[in-house]
Amino acid sequence: MDKLVEMKQAPEQQGAPEFSLTEILIVLWKGRKLIVGGTVVVMILCVLFTLYTATYKSEGFYQFGGAIPVPKEQVMAEKDKDKEKEKEAPPGIALGDYKRYVAALSSSGRFDDYMQQVKLNNDPTVQELRRTLIVRDNFSKFLEPIYPMTKLDAKELMDTAKDISNNVIGLRISYQATTPQDAQRMVALLGRYTMDSVIYLVYSDFLRSKHLDLTSKITKLDNEIISNKERLESFARKGDTLRKIVARYPDAAAQGSRQVVSVTEDNARYLSPSTQLMSTEVDALMANEAILKAQREQKQNIILREYYDGAKATLDSSKSGEAVLLALEAIKENVFKKRDLNDESVKEVFNMITVDNQKATAVYLEKSRFIAGPTLPESRTSRLSNSLLAGFLAGLAFFSLLVFGRSWWQANRLKMAD
């Protein structure tokens, strides 16, 4: 009976082989050289790969120093004194303008033009950045817009948030390169490139239509001068006629008005000749003042057109917004060197252009700047310790399985052959 029971149990034991920890350790110990050597090789390869592909990430916060585009000064004194003073433009760039600027500076064409202008088109790191720009929307990886408030801030502030503009007030710029110095340098370059592109686009939008606008204003003022001259001649003829009437009827002219009359075009003729004569002289005086004012504005607009034409020519010959902005002072000096600055109308235009240029320089080149960074990274984005650990685990797992596989093959190859 005992033998029969053993015979029945034997197949069951053969169908359910048992693995012991001792056997596993024996197999691993026999293959220890392969496991240790292979794991070390994998760790070395992981370290070499990490060193070869290691990158350093630099970051910086670029602040916009005021309202962009900068509001222009008005030359002509046509403002209504009773009108409430307009609110100062909020700082930063409106979201619609920001998207338009980013779409332009993300293009490889604009990037190539600027790098050629600053003579960096052959820089290897710049070429790497250009290859990244070729892929659509990749530029957004480097620039992150910063707003005055988040959605959470708006919920907390409630009504106060409605009065606060949510323009883009700055950019968080980041870039990864193979060396810390290249990463820092490229973040600084991206900040300069972004601001330069914004300046270029602002002046491109403004200057391309300025010649036609000023020419149209000059023509309208010319028509206004012609119209007022015709009115002035009409008032002169009317005044001569009224003087003859007053001379012909001295008693009627000397007689005072005995009733209050509302003066309109229809009933003005019922006033006394002397009263009408005074009214005509006042109208003539007003028409003459209108002529002088239109001539003054026309003269100023002619000067402005010459100045903006020079600025437009500079814009067409340069691909750098900063270069155009810095050239405006020289253009101004060239325009006014042949004009008399003692003339108040000329001096007013000179001062207005000077204020515009100073304000633009302050906002675009001085106040708009990095207020944090670009940082010089001290450590790689991927650490060697992580690479070593990953290499150790991967090597240990792979070569342990390889040892077990080799042991199984040696134990079962004869059975498989049979």
Coordinates of C-alpha atoms in Angstrom, one line a residue:
M1 CA 0.0 0.0 0.0
D2 CA 2.8 2.5 0.8
K3 CA 4.4 1.9 -2.5
L4 CA 1.1 2.4 -4.3
V5 CA 0.6 5.7 -2.5
E6 CA 4.1 6.8 -3.4
M7 CA 3.5 5.9 -7.1
K8 CA 0.2 8.0 -7.1
Q9 CA 1.9 11.0 -5.5
A10 CA 4.9 10.9 -7.8
P11 CA 3.2 12.3 -10.9
E12 CA 1.6 15.1 -8.9
Q13 CA 5.0 16.0 -7.5
Q14 CA 6.5 15.9 -11.0
G15 CA 3.8 18.2 -12.4
A16 CA 4.4 20.9 -9.6
P17 CA 8.1 21.6 -9.4
E18 CA 9.2 23.6 -6.4
F19 CA 11.8 26.4 -6.4
S20 CA 13.9 27.0 -3.4
L21 CA 15.7 30.2 -2.5
T22 CA 18.9 28.1 -2.1
E23 CA 18.8 27.0 -5.7
I24 CA 18.1 30.6 -6.9
L25 CA 21.1 31.9 -4.9
I26 CA 23.3 29.1 -6.2
V27 CA 22.4 30.0 -9.8
L28 CA 23.1 33.7 -9.2
W29 CA 26.4 32.9 -7.4
K30 CA 27.6 30.8 -10.3
G31 CA 26.8 33.6 -12.7
R32 CA 28.1 36.4 -10.4
K33 CA 30.9 37.4 -12.7
L34 CA 28.6 37.9 -15.6
I35 CA 26.0 39.8 -13.5
V36 CA 28.5 42.1 -11.8
G37 CA 30.5 42.7 -15.0
G38 CA 27.4 43.3 -17.1
T39 CA 25.8 45.6 -14.5
V40 CA 29.0 47.7 -14.3
V41 CA 29.1 48.0 -18.1
V42 CA 25.4 49.1 -18.3
M43 CA 26.1 51.7 -15.5
I44 CA 29.1 53.1 -17.4
L45 CA 27.1 53.3 -20.6
C46 CA 24.2 55.1 -18.8
V47 CA 26.7 57.6 -17.3
L48 CA 28.4 58.2 -20.6
F49 CA 25.0 58.7 -22.3
T50 CA 23.9 61.1 -19.6
L51 CA 27.1 63.1 -19.9
Y52 CA 26.8 63.2 -23.7
T53 CA 23.2 64.2 -23.7
A54 CA 23.3 66.3 -20.5
T55 CA 21.6 69.7 -20.6
Y56 CA 21.6 72.7 -18.4
K57 CA 18.4 74.8 -18.0
S58 CA 18.6 78.6 -17.5
E59 CA 15.6 80.7 -16.6
G60 CA 14.9 84.4 -16.5
F61 CA 11.9 86.8 -15.9
Y62 CA 11.7 89.5 -18.5
Q63 CA 9.5 92.5 -17.5
F64 CA 7.7 94.9 -19.8
G65 CA 8.3 98.3 -18.4
G66 CA 5.1 100.1 -19.5
A67 CA 2.3 100.2 -22.0
I68 CA 3.3 98.7 -25.3
P69 CA 2.9 100.2 -27.9
V70 CA 3.9 103.4 -26.2
P71 CA 1.1 106.0 -26.7
K72 CA 2.2 108.9 -29.0
E73 CA 2.1 112.6 -28.0
Q74 CA -0.4 114.7 -29.9
V75 CA 1.0 117.8 -31.7
M76 CA -2.1 119.7 -32.6
A77 CA -4.0 121.5 -29.8
E78 CA -7.5 120.2 -30.7
K79 CA -8.4 118.7 -27.4
D80 CA -11.6 119.8 -25.7
K81 CA -10.7 121.3 -22.3
D82 CA -14.0 120.2 -20.8
K83 CA -13.4 116.6 -21.8
E84 CA -12.3 114.4 -19.0
K85 CA -8.6 113.4 -19.0
E86 CA -8.1 110.0 -20.5
K87 CA -6.9 107.3 -18.2
E88 CA -3.3 106.2 -18.5
A89 CA -2.8 103.1 -20.6
P90 CA -2.2 100.0 -18.4
P91 CA 1.3 98.5 -18.5
G92 CA 2.1 95.5 -20.6
I93 CA 0.9 94.2 -23.9
A94 CA -2.8 93.5 -24.7
L95 CA -3.4 89.8 -25.3
G96 CA -4.4 90.2 -28.9
D97 CA -1.2 92.2 -29.7
Y98 CA 0.9 89.7 -27.8
K99 CA -0.4 86.7 -29.8
R100 CA 0.3 88.7 -33.0
Y101 CA 3.9 89.5 -31.9
V102 CA 4.6 85.9 -30.9
A103 CA 3.3 84.6 -34.2
A104 CA 5.7 87.0 -36.0
L105 CA 8.8 86.3 -33.9
S106 CA 8.2 82.5 -34.0
S107 CA 8.8 82.5 -37.7
S108 CA 12.2 81.3 -39.0
G109 CA 12.3 84.3 -41.4
R110 CA 12.1 86.9 -38.7
F111 CA 14.6 84.9 -36.6
D112 CA 17.1 84.7 -39.5
D113 CA 16.8 88.4 -40.2
Y114 CA 17.5 89.4 -36.7
M115 CA 20.4 86.9 -36.2
Q116 CA 21.9 88.2 -39.5
Q117 CA 21.5 91.7 -38.2
V118 CA 23.4 91.0 -35.0
K119 CA 25.8 88.7 -36.8
L120 CA 25.0 85.5 -34.9
N121 CA 23.6 83.4 -37.7
N122 CA 26.6 81.1 -37.7
D123 CA 26.6 80.4 -34.0
P124 CA 26.0 76.6 -33.4
T125 CA 23.7 77.2 -30.4
V126 CA 21.7 79.7 -32.5
Q127 CA 21.5 77.2 -35.3
E128 CA 20.1 74.6 -32.8
L129 CA 17.5 77.1 -31.7
R130 CA 16.6 77.8 -35.3
R131 CA 16.0 74.1 -35.9
T132 CA 13.7 74.0 -33.0
L133 CA 11.7 77.0 -34.4
I134 CA 11.1 75.2 -37.6
V135 CA 8.6 72.9 -35.7
R136 CA 5.4 74.8 -35.3
D137 CA 4.5 76.2 -31.8
N138 CA 7.9 75.2 -30.4
F139 CA 8.7 78.8 -29.5
S140 CA 6.0 78.7 -26.9
K141 CA 8.2 76.2 -25.0
F142 CA 10.7 79.0 -24.3
L143 CA 8.3 81.9 -23.6
E144 CA 5.6 81.7 -20.9
P145 CA 3.4 84.9 -20.6
I146 CA 3.0 86.4 -17.1
Y147 CA -0.3 88.1 -16.2
P148 CA -1.1 90.5 -13.3
M149 CA -3.5 88.0 -11.9
T150 CA -4.5 84.4 -12.2
K151 CA -8.0 83.0 -12.4
L152 CA -7.8 82.3 -8.6
D153 CA -6.8 85.9 -8.0
A154 CA -9.8 87.1 -10.0
K155 CA -12.2 85.0 -8.0
E156 CA -10.7 86.3 -4.7
L157 CA -10.7 90.0 -5.8
M158 CA -14.2 89.8 -7.4
D159 CA -15.3 93.4 -8.3
T160 CA -11.8 94.9 -7.9
A161 CA -10.5 92.5 -10.6
K162 CA -12.9 94.0 -13.2
D163 CA -11.0 97.3 -13.1
I164 CA -7.6 95.7 -13.4
S165 CA -6.2 95.1 -16.9
N166 CA -5.0 91.6 -17.6
N167 CA -2.3 92.5 -20.1
V168 CA 0.9 90.4 -20.5
I169 CA 3.3 92.2 -18.1
G170 CA 6.3 89.9 -18.6
L171 CA 7.7 86.7 -19.8
R172 CA 9.3 83.7 -18.1
I173 CA 12.0 82.6 -20.5
S174 CA 13.8 79.2 -20.2
Y175 CA 16.2 77.3 -22.4
Q176 CA 18.3 74.1 -22.2
A177 CA 21.8 73.8 -23.6
T178 CA 24.8 71.5 -23.4
T179 CA 26.7 74.0 -21.2
P180 CA 25.6 76.4 -18.4
Q181 CA 27.1 79.4 -20.3
D182 CA 25.2 78.6 -23.5
A183 CA 22.0 78.2 -21.6
Q184 CA 22.4 81.5 -19.9
R185 CA 23.5 83.2 -23.1
M186 CA 20.5 81.9 -25.1
V187 CA 18.0 83.1 -22.5
A188 CA 19.5 86.6 -22.6
L189 CA 19.4 86.4 -26.4
L190 CA 15.8 85.3 -26.5
G191 CA 14.9 88.3 -24.2
R192 CA 16.7 90.7 -26.6
Y193 CA 15.2 89.0 -29.6
T194 CA 11.6 89.2 -28.3
M195 CA 11.9 92.8 -27.3
D196 CA 13.6 93.7 -30.6
S197 CA 10.9 92.0 -32.6
V198 CA 8.2 93.8 -30.6
I199 CA 9.8 97.2 -31.3
Y200 CA 10.2 96.3 -35.0
L201 CA 6.6 95.3 -35.3
V202 CA 5.3 98.4 -33.4
Y203 CA 7.2 100.8 -35.6
S204 CA 6.4 98.8 -38.7
D205 CA 2.7 99.1 -38.0
F206 CA 3.0 102.8 -37.1
L207 CA 5.4 104.1 -39.8
R208 CA 3.9 102.2 -42.8
S209 CA 0.6 104.2 -42.6
K210 CA 2.0 107.5 -41.3
H211 CA 3.0 109.0 -44.7
L212 CA -0.6 108.6 -46.1
D213 CA -2.2 109.8 -42.8
L214 CA -0.1 113.0 -42.7
T215 CA -0.5 113.6 -46.5
S216 CA -4.3 113.3 -46.0
K217 CA -4.2 115.8 -43.1
I218 CA -2.2 118.3 -45.1
T219 CA -4.7 118.1 -47.9
K220 CA -7.6 118.6 -45.6
L221 CA -6.0 121.6 -43.9
D222 CA -5.3 123.0 -47.4
N223 CA -9.0 122.8 -48.2
E224 CA -9.8 124.3 -44.8
I225 CA -7.5 127.3 -45.6
I226 CA -9.1 127.8 -49.0
S227 CA -12.6 127.7 -47.5
N228 CA -11.7 130.2 -44.7
K229 CA -10.0 132.5 -47.3
E230 CA -13.2 132.6 -49.3
R231 CA -15.2 133.4 -46.1
L232 CA -12.7 136.1 -45.3
E233 CA -13.2 137.7 -48.7
S234 CA -16.9 137.5 -48.3
F235 CA -16.7 139.2 -44.9
A236 CA -14.5 141.9 -46.4
R237 CA -17.0 142.7 -49.2
K238 CA -19.8 142.7 -46.6
G239 CA -17.9 145.1 -44.4
D240 CA -17.2 147.5 -47.2
T241 CA -20.9 147.6 -48.1
L242 CA -21.9 148.1 -44.4
R243 CA -19.5 151.0 -44.1
K244 CA -21.1 152.7 -47.1
I245 CA -24.5 152.2 -45.5
V246 CA -23.3 153.7 -42.2
A247 CA -21.8 156.7 -44.0
R248 CA -25.0 157.2 -45.9
Y249 CA -27.3 157.0 -42.9
P250 CA -25.4 158.5 -39.9
D251 CA -28.5 159.1 -37.8
A252 CA -29.6 155.5 -38.1
A253 CA -26.1 154.3 -37.3
A254 CA -26.0 156.4 -34.2
Q255 CA -29.3 155.3 -32.9
G256 CA -29.1 152.6 -30.2
S257 CA -31.0 149.4 -30.2
R258 CA -34.2 149.7 -28.2
Q259 CA -35.1 146.0 -28.1
V260 CA -33.4 142.6 -27.5
V261 CA -33.1 140.6 -30.7
S262 CA -31.9 137.0 -30.9
V263 CA -29.2 137.0 -33.6
T264 CA -29.5 134.2 -36.2
E265 CA -28.7 134.1 -39.9
D266 CA -32.3 134.9 -40.8
N267 CA -32.9 137.9 -38.5
A268 CA -29.4 139.3 -38.3
R269 CA -30.2 141.6 -41.3
Y270 CA -32.7 143.4 -39.1
L271 CA -30.0 144.7 -36.8
S272 CA -28.6 148.1 -37.2
P273 CA -25.9 148.6 -39.8
S274 CA -23.2 149.4 -37.2
T275 CA -24.1 146.3 -35.2
Q276 CA -23.9 144.2 -38.4
L277 CA -20.6 145.8 -39.2
M278 CA -19.1 144.8 -35.9
S279 CA -20.4 141.3 -36.2
T280 CA -18.9 141.0 -39.7
E281 CA -15.5 142.2 -38.4
V282 CA -15.7 139.6 -35.6
D283 CA -16.5 136.9 -38.1
A284 CA -13.6 138.0 -40.3
L285 CA -11.3 137.9 -37.3
M286 CA -12.4 134.4 -36.5
A287 CA -11.9 133.3 -40.1
N288 CA -8.4 134.8 -40.1
E289 CA -7.6 133.0 -36.9
A290 CA -8.8 129.7 -38.4
I291 CA -6.5 130.3 -41.4
L292 CA -3.5 130.9 -39.2
K293 CA -4.3 127.9 -37.1
A294 CA -4.6 125.6 -40.2
Q295 CA -1.4 127.0 -41.7
R296 CA 0.4 126.3 -38.4
E297 CA -0.9 122.7 -38.3
Q298 CA -0.1 122.2 -41.9
K299 CA 3.5 123.4 -41.4
Q300 CA 3.9 121.0 -38.5
N301 CA 2.4 118.1 -40.4
I302 CA 4.9 118.7 -43.3
I303 CA 7.8 118.5 -40.8
L304 CA 6.3 115.3 -39.2
R305 CA 5.9 113.7 -42.7
E306 CA 9.5 114.4 -43.5
Y307 CA 10.6 112.9 -40.1
Y308 CA 8.4 109.8 -40.4
D309 CA 9.5 109.3 -44.1
G310 CA 13.1 109.2 -42.8
A311 CA 12.2 106.7 -40.1
K312 CA 10.3 104.5 -42.6
A313 CA 13.4 104.5 -44.9
T314 CA 15.5 103.3 -41.9
L315 CA 13.0 100.6 -41.0
D316 CA 13.1 99.3 -44.6
S317 CA 16.9 99.1 -44.5
S318 CA 17.2 97.4 -41.1
K319 CA 15.7 94.3 -39.5
S320 CA 16.4 95.3 -35.9
G321 CA 13.8 97.3 -34.0
E322 CA 16.4 98.5 -31.5
A323 CA 18.6 99.8 -34.4
V324 CA 15.5 101.7 -35.8
L325 CA 14.7 103.2 -32.4
L326 CA 18.3 104.4 -31.8
A327 CA 18.4 105.9 -35.2
L328 CA 15.4 108.2 -34.6
E329 CA 17.4 110.9 -32.9
A330 CA 19.8 111.2 -35.8
I331 CA 16.8 111.4 -38.2
K332 CA 15.3 114.1 -36.0
E333 CA 18.5 116.2 -36.0
N334 CA 18.8 115.9 -39.8
V335 CA 15.2 117.1 -40.3
F336 CA 15.5 120.1 -38.0
K337 CA 19.0 121.3 -38.8
K338 CA 17.6 123.4 -41.7
R339 CA 14.7 124.8 -39.7
D340 CA 14.5 127.7 -37.3
L341 CA 14.0 126.3 -33.8
N342 CA 13.1 129.9 -32.6
D343 CA 9.8 129.4 -34.4
E344 CA 7.4 128.2 -31.7
S345 CA 5.4 125.9 -34.1
V346 CA 8.7 124.2 -35.2
K347 CA 10.0 124.0 -31.7
E348 CA 6.7 122.3 -30.6
V349 CA 7.2 119.5 -33.1
F350 CA 10.8 119.2 -32.1
N351 CA 9.9 118.8 -28.5
M352 CA 7.1 116.4 -29.2
I353 CA 9.4 114.1 -31.2
T354 CA 12.0 114.3 -28.5
V355 CA 9.5 113.3 -25.8
D356 CA 8.2 110.4 -27.9
N357 CA 11.7 109.1 -28.5
Q358 CA 12.7 109.4 -24.9
K359 CA 9.6 107.7 -23.7
A360 CA 10.0 104.9 -26.2
T361 CA 13.7 104.4 -25.3
A362 CA 12.7 104.3 -21.6
V363 CA 9.9 101.8 -22.0
Y364 CA 11.5 99.5 -24.7
L365 CA 15.2 99.6 -23.8
E366 CA 15.5 100.6 -20.1
K367 CA 12.4 99.7 -18.1
S368 CA 11.8 96.5 -20.2
R369 CA 14.5 94.2 -18.9
F370 CA 15.4 91.0 -17.0
I371 CA 14.5 91.6 -13.4
A372 CA 15.5 88.0 -12.5
G373 CA 18.1 86.0 -14.3
P374 CA 19.2 84.8 -16.7
T375 CA 20.5 82.2 -14.2
L376 CA 23.7 80.3 -14.6
P377 CA 22.7 76.7 -13.9
E378 CA 24.9 74.8 -11.5
S379 CA 23.5 71.3 -12.1
R380 CA 22.3 69.2 -15.0
T381 CA 18.7 68.7 -15.7
S382 CA 19.4 64.9 -15.4
R383 CA 21.5 63.8 -12.4
L384 CA 24.3 61.3 -12.6
S385 CA 23.0 59.6 -9.4
N386 CA 19.7 58.9 -11.2
S387 CA 21.6 57.5 -14.2
L388 CA 23.7 55.3 -12.0
L389 CA 20.7 53.9 -10.2
A390 CA 18.8 53.3 -13.4
G391 CA 21.9 51.6 -14.9
F392 CA 22.4 49.4 -11.9
L393 CA 18.7 48.3 -11.8
A394 CA 18.6 47.7 -15.5
G395 CA 21.9 45.8 -15.6
L396 CA 21.1 43.7 -12.6
A397 CA 17.7 42.7 -13.9
F398 CA 18.8 42.0 -17.4
F399 CA 21.9 39.9 -16.5
S400 CA 20.2 38.1 -13.7
L401 CA 17.5 36.9 -16.2
L402 CA 20.3 36.1 -18.6
V403 CA 22.0 33.9 -16.0
F404 CA 18.7 32.1 -15.2
G405 CA 18.1 31.6 -18.9
R406 CA 21.5 30.2 -19.5
S407 CA 21.1 27.8 -16.5
W408 CA 17.7 26.6 -17.7
W409 CA 19.1 26.0 -21.2
Q410 CA 22.0 24.0 -19.9
A411 CA 19.7 21.9 -17.7
N412 CA 17.1 21.2 -20.4
R413 CA 18.9 21.2 -23.8
L414 CA 19.5 17.4 -23.7
K415 CA 15.8 16.8 -23.0
M416 CA 14.8 19.2 -25.8
A417 CA 17.2 17.3 -28.1
D418 CA 15.6 14.0 -27.2

